[in-house]
Coordinates of N, CA, C and O in Angstrom, one line a residue:
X1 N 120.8 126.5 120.9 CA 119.9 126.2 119.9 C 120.5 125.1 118.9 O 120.1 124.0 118.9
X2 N 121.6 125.7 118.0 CA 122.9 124.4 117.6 C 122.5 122.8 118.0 O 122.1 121.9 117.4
X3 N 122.7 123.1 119.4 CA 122.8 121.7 120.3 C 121.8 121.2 120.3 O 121.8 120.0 120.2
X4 N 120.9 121.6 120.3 CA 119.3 121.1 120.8 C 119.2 120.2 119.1 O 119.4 119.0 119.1
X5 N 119.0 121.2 117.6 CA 118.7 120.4 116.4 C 119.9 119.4 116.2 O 119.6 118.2 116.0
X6 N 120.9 119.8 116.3 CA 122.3 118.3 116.6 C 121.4 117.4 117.3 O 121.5 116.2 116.8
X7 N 120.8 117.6 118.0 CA 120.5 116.1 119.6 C 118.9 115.5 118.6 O 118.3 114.5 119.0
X8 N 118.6 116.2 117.6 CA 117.0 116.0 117.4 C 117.3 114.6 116.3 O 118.5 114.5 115.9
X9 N 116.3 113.5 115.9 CA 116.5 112.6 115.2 C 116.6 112.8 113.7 O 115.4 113.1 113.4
X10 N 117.1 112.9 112.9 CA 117.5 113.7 111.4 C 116.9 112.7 110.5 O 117.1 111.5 110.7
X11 N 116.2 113.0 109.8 CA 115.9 111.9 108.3 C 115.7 112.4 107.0 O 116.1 113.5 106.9
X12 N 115.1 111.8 105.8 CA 115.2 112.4 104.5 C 113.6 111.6 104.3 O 113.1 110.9 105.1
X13 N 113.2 111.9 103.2 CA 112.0 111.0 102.8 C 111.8 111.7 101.2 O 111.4 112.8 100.9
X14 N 112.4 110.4 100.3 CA 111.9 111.0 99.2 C 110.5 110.6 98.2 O 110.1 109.5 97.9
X15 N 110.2 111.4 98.0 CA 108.9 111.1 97.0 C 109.2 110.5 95.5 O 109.9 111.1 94.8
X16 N 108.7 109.4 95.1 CA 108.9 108.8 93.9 C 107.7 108.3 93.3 O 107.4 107.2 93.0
X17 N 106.9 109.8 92.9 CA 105.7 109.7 92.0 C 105.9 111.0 91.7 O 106.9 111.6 92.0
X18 N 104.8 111.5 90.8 CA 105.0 112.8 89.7 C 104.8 114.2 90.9 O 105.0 115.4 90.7
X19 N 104.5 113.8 91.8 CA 104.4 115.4 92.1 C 105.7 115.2 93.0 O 106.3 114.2 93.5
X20 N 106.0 117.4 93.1 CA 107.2 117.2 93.7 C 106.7 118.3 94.8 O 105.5 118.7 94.9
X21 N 108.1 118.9 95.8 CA 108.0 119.4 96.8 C 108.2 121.3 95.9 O 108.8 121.5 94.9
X22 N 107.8 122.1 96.6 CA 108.1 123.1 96.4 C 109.0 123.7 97.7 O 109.2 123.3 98.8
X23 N 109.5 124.7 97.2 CA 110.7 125.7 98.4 C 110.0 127.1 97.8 O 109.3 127.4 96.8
X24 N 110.4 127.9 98.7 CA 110.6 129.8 98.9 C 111.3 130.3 99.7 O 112.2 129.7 100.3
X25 N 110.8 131.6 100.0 CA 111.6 132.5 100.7 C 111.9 132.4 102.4 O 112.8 132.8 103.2
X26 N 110.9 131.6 102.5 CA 110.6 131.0 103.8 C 110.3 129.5 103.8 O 109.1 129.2 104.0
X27 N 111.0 128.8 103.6 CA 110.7 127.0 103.5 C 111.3 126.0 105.3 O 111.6 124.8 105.3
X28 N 111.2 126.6 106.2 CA 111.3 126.2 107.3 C 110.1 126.1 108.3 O 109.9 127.0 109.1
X29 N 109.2 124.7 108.1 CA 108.4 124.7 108.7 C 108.8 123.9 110.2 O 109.5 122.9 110.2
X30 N 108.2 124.5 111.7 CA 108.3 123.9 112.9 C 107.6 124.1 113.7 O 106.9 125.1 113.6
X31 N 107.6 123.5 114.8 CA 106.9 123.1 115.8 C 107.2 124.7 116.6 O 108.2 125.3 116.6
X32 N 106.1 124.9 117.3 CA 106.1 126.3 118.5 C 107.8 126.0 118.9 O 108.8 126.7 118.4
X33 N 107.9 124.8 119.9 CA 108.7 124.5 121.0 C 109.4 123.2 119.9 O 108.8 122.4 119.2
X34 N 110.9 123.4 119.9 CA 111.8 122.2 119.6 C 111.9 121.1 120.6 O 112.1 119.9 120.3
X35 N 111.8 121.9 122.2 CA 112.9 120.9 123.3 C 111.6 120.3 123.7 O 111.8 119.3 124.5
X36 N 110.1 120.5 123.4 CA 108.7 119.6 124.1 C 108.7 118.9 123.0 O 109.0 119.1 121.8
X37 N 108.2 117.3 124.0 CA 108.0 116.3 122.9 C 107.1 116.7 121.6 O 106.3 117.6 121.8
X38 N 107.2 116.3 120.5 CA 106.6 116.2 119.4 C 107.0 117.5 118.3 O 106.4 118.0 117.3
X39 N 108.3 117.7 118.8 CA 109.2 119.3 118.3 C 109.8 118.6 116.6 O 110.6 117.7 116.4
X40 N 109.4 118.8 116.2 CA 110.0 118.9 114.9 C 110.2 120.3 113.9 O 109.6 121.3 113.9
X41 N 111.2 119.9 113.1 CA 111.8 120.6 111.5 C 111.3 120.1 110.4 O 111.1 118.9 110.5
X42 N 110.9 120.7 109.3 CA 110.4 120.1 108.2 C 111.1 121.5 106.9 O 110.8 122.7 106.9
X43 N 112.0 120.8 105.9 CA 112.7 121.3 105.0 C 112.9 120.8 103.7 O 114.0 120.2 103.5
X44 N 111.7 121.1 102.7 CA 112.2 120.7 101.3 C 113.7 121.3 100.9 O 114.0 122.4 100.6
X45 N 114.4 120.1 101.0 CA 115.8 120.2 99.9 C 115.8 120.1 98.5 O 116.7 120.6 97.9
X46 N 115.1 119.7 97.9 CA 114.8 118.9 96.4 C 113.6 118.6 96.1 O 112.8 118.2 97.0
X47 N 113.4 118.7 94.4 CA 112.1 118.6 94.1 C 111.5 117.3 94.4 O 110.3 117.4 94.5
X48 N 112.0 116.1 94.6 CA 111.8 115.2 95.4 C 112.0 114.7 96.9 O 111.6 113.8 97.5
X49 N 112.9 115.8 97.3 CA 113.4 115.2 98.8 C 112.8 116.2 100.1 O 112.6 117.4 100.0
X50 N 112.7 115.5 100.9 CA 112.2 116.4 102.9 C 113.5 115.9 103.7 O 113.8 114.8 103.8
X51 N 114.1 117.2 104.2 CA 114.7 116.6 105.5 C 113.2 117.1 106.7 O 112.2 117.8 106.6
X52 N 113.9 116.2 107.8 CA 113.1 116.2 108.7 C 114.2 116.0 109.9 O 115.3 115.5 109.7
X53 N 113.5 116.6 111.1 CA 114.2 116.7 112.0 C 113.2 116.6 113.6 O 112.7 117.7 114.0
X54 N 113.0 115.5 114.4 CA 112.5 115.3 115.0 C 113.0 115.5 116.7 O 114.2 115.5 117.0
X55 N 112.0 115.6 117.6 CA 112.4 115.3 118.8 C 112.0 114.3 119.8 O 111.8 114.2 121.0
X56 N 111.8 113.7 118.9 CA 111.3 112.1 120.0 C 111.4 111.1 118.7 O 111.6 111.5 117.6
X57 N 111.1 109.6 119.3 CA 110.9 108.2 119.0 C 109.8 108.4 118.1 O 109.7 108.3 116.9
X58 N 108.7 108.8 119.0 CA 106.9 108.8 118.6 C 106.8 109.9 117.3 O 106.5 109.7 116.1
X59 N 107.1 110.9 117.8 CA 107.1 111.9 116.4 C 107.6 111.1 115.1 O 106.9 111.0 114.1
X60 N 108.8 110.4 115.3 CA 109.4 110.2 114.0 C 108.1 109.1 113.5 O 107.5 109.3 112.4
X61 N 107.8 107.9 114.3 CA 107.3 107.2 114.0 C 105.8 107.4 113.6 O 105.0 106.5 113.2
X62 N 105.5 108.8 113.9 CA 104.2 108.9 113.4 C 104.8 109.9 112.3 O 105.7 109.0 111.9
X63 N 105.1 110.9 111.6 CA 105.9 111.3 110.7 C 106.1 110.2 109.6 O 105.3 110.2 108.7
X64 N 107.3 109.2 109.5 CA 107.3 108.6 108.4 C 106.0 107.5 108.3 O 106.0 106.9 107.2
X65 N 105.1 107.2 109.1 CA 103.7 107.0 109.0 C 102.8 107.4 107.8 O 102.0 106.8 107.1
X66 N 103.0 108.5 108.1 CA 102.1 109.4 107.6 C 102.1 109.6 106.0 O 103.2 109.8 105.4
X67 N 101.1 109.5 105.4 CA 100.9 109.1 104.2 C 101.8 110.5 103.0 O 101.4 111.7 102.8
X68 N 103.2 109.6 102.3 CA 104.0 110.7 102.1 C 103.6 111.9 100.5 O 104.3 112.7 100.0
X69 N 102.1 111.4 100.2 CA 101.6 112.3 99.0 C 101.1 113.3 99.8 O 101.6 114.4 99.7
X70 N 99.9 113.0 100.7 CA 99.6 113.8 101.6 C 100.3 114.7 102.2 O 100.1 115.9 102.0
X71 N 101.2 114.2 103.1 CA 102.1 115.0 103.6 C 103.0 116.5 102.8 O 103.3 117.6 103.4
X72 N 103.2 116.0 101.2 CA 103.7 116.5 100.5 C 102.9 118.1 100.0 O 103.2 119.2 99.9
X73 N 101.5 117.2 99.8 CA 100.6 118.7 99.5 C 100.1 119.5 101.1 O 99.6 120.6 101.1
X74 N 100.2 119.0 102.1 CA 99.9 119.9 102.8 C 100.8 120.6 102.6 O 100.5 121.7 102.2
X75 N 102.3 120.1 102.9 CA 103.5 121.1 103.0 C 103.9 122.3 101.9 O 104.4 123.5 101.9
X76 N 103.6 121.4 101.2 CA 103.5 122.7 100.0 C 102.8 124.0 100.1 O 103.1 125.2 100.0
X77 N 101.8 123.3 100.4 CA 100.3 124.7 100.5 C 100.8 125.5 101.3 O 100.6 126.7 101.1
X78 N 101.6 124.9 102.7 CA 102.1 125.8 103.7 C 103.5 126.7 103.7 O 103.8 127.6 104.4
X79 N 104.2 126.0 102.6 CA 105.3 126.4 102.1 C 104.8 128.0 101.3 O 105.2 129.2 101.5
X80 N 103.7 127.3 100.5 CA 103.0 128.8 99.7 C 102.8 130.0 100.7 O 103.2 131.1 100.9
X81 N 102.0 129.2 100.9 CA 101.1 130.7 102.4 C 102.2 131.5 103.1 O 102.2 132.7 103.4
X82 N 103.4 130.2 103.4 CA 104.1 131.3 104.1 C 105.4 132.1 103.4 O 106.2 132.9 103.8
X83 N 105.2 131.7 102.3 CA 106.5 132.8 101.5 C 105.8 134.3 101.3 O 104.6 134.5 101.2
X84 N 106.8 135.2 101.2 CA 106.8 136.4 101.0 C 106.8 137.2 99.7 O 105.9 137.9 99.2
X85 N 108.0 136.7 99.2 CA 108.1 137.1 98.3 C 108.4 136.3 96.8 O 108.3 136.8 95.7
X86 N 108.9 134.5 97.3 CA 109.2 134.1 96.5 C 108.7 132.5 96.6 O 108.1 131.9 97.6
X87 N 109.1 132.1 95.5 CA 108.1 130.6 95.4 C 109.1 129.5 94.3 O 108.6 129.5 93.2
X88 N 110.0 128.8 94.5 CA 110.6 128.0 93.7 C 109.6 126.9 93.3 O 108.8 126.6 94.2
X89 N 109.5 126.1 92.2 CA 108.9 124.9 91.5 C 109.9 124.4 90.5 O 111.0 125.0 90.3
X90 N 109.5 123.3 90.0 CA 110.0 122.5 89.4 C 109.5 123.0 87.5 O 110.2 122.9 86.5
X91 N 108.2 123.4 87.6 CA 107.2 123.6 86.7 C 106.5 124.6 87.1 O 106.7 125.3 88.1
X92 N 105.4 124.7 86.4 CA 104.1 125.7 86.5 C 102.8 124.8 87.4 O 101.7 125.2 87.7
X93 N 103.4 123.7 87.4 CA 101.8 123.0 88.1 C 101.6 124.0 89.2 O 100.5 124.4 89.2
X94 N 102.0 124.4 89.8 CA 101.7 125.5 91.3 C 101.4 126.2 91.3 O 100.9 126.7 92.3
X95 N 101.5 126.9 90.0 CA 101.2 128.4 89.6 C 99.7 129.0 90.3 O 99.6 129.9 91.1
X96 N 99.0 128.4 90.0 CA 97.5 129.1 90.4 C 97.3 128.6 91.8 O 96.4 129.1 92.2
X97 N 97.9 127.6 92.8 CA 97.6 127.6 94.0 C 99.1 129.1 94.4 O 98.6 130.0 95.2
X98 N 100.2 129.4 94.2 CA 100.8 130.4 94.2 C 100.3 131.4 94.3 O 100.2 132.0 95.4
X99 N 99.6 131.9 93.0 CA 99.1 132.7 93.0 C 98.0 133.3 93.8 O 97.7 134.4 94.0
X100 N 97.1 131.9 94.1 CA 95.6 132.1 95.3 C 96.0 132.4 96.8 O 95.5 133.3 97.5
X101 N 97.1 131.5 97.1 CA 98.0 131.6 98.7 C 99.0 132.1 99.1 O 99.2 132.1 100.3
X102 N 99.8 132.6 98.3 CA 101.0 133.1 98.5 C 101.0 134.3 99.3 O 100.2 135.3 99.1
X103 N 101.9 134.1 100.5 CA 102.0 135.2 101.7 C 100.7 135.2 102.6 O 100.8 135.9 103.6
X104 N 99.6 134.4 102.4 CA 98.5 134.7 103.1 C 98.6 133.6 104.7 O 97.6 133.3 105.4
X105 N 99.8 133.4 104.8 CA 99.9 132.9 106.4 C 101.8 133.2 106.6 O 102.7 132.3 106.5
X106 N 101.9 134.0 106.9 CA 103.5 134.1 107.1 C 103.3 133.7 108.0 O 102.2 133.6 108.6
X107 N 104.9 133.4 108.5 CA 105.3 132.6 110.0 C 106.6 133.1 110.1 O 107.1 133.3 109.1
X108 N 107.2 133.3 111.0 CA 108.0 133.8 112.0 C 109.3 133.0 111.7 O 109.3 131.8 111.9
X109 N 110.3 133.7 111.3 CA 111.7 132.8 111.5 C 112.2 132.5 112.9 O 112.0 133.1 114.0
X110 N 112.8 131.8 112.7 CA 113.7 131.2 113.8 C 113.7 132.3 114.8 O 113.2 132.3 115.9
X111 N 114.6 133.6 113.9 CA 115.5 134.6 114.5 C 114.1 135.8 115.0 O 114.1 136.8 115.7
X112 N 113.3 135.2 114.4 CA 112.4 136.5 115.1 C 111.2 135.3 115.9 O 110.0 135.7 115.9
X113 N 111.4 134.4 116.4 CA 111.3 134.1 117.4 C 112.0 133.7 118.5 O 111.4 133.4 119.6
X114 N 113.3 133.5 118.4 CA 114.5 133.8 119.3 C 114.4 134.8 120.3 O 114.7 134.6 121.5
X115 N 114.0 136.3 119.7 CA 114.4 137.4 119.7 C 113.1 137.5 120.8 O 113.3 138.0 121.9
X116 N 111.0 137.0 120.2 CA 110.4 137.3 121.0 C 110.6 136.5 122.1 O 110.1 136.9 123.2
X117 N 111.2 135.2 122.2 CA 111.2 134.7 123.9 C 112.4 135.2 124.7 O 112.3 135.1 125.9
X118 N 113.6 135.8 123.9 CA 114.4 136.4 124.7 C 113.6 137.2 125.7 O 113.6 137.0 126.9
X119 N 112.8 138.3 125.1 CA 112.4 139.1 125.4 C 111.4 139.0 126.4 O 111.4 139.7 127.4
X120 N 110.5 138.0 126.2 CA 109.4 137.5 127.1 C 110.3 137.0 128.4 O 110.1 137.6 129.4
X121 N 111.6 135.9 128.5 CA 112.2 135.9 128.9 C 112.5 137.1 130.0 O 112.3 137.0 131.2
X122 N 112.9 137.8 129.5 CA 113.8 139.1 130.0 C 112.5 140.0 130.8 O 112.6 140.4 132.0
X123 N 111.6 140.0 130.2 CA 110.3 140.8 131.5 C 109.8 139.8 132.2 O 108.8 139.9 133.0
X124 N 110.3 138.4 131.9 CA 110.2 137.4 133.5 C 110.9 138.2 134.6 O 110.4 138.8 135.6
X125 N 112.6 138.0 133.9 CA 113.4 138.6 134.8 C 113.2 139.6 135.7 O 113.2 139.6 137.0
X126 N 113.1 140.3 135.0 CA 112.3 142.4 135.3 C 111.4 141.8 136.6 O 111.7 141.8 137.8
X127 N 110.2 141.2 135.9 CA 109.2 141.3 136.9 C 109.3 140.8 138.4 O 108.8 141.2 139.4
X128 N 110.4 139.5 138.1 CA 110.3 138.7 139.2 C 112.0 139.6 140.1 O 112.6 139.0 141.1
X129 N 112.3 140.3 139.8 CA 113.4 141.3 140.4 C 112.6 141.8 140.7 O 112.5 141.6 141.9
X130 N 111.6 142.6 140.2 CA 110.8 144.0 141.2 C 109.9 143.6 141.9 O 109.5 144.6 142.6
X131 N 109.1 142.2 142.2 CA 108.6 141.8 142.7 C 109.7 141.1 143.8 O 109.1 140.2 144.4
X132 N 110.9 141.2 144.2 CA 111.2 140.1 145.1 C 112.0 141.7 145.7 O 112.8 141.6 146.6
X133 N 111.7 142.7 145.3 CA 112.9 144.5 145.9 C 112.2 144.4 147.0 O 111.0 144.2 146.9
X134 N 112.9 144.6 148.2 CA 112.6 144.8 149.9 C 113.1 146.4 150.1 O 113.0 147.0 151.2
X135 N 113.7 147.1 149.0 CA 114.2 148.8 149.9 C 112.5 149.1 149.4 O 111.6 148.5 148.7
X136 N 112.8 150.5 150.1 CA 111.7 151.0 150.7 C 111.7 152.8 149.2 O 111.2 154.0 149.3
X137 N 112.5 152.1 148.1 CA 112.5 153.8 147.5 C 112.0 153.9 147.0 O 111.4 152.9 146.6
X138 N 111.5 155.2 146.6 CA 110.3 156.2 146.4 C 109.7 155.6 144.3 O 108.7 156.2 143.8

């Protein structure tokens, strides 16, 4: 996994107007699939700054495209919905979208989606072992 975001294309994009980026408990927004085209990371560092972390040419170039006030309030809103317990700002401007969205879309860390394709993974394994057994036991 290491390897895969190492190989992905890395960038920053900062905002330089009055609104800023929020962070929480959960501020790692991404794509289903990293290694299919259009796999991206998205991670407020700073009340002004995004890393980003892409897996293709086209992603990137539609990404820093993309209109960066826009991009900023979607991210936020989704930043909100998906924290649990916590919600960093710069200020109170967020306060009442916090308080309307907060927690009402969690999403899955990394590690507990690791964990569900191991697993899906693993009753491939299973299935396609007991489907290929030639003994004859009971």
């Amino acid at each position: 996994m290491g390897q895969m975001i190492n190989n992905m294309i890395w960038f920053t994009r900062t905002i330089t107007s009055d609104y800023d980026y929020v962070t929480s408990d959960s501020p790692v927004t991404m794509s289903y699939s990293l290694v299919k085209e259009e796999g991206y990371i998205f991670l407020p560092i700073g009340p002004k700054l995004l890393f980003f972390a892409v897996s293709d040419r086209e992603t990137f170039e539609r990404v820093e495209a993309y209109n960066a006030i826009e991009q900023l309030q979607n991210l936020n809103k989704l930043t909100i919905r998906r924290a649990t317990e916590l919600v960093f700002a710069r200020d109170e401007r967020h306060l009442h979208e916090v308080r309307e969205m907060m927690g009402t879309r969690p999403g899955k860390t990394l590690l507990e989606r690791l964990v569900k394709y191991r697993e899906q993974k693993r009753g491939y394994e299973v299935k396609t072992s007991l489907a290929g057994r030639t003994d004859s036991a009971p």
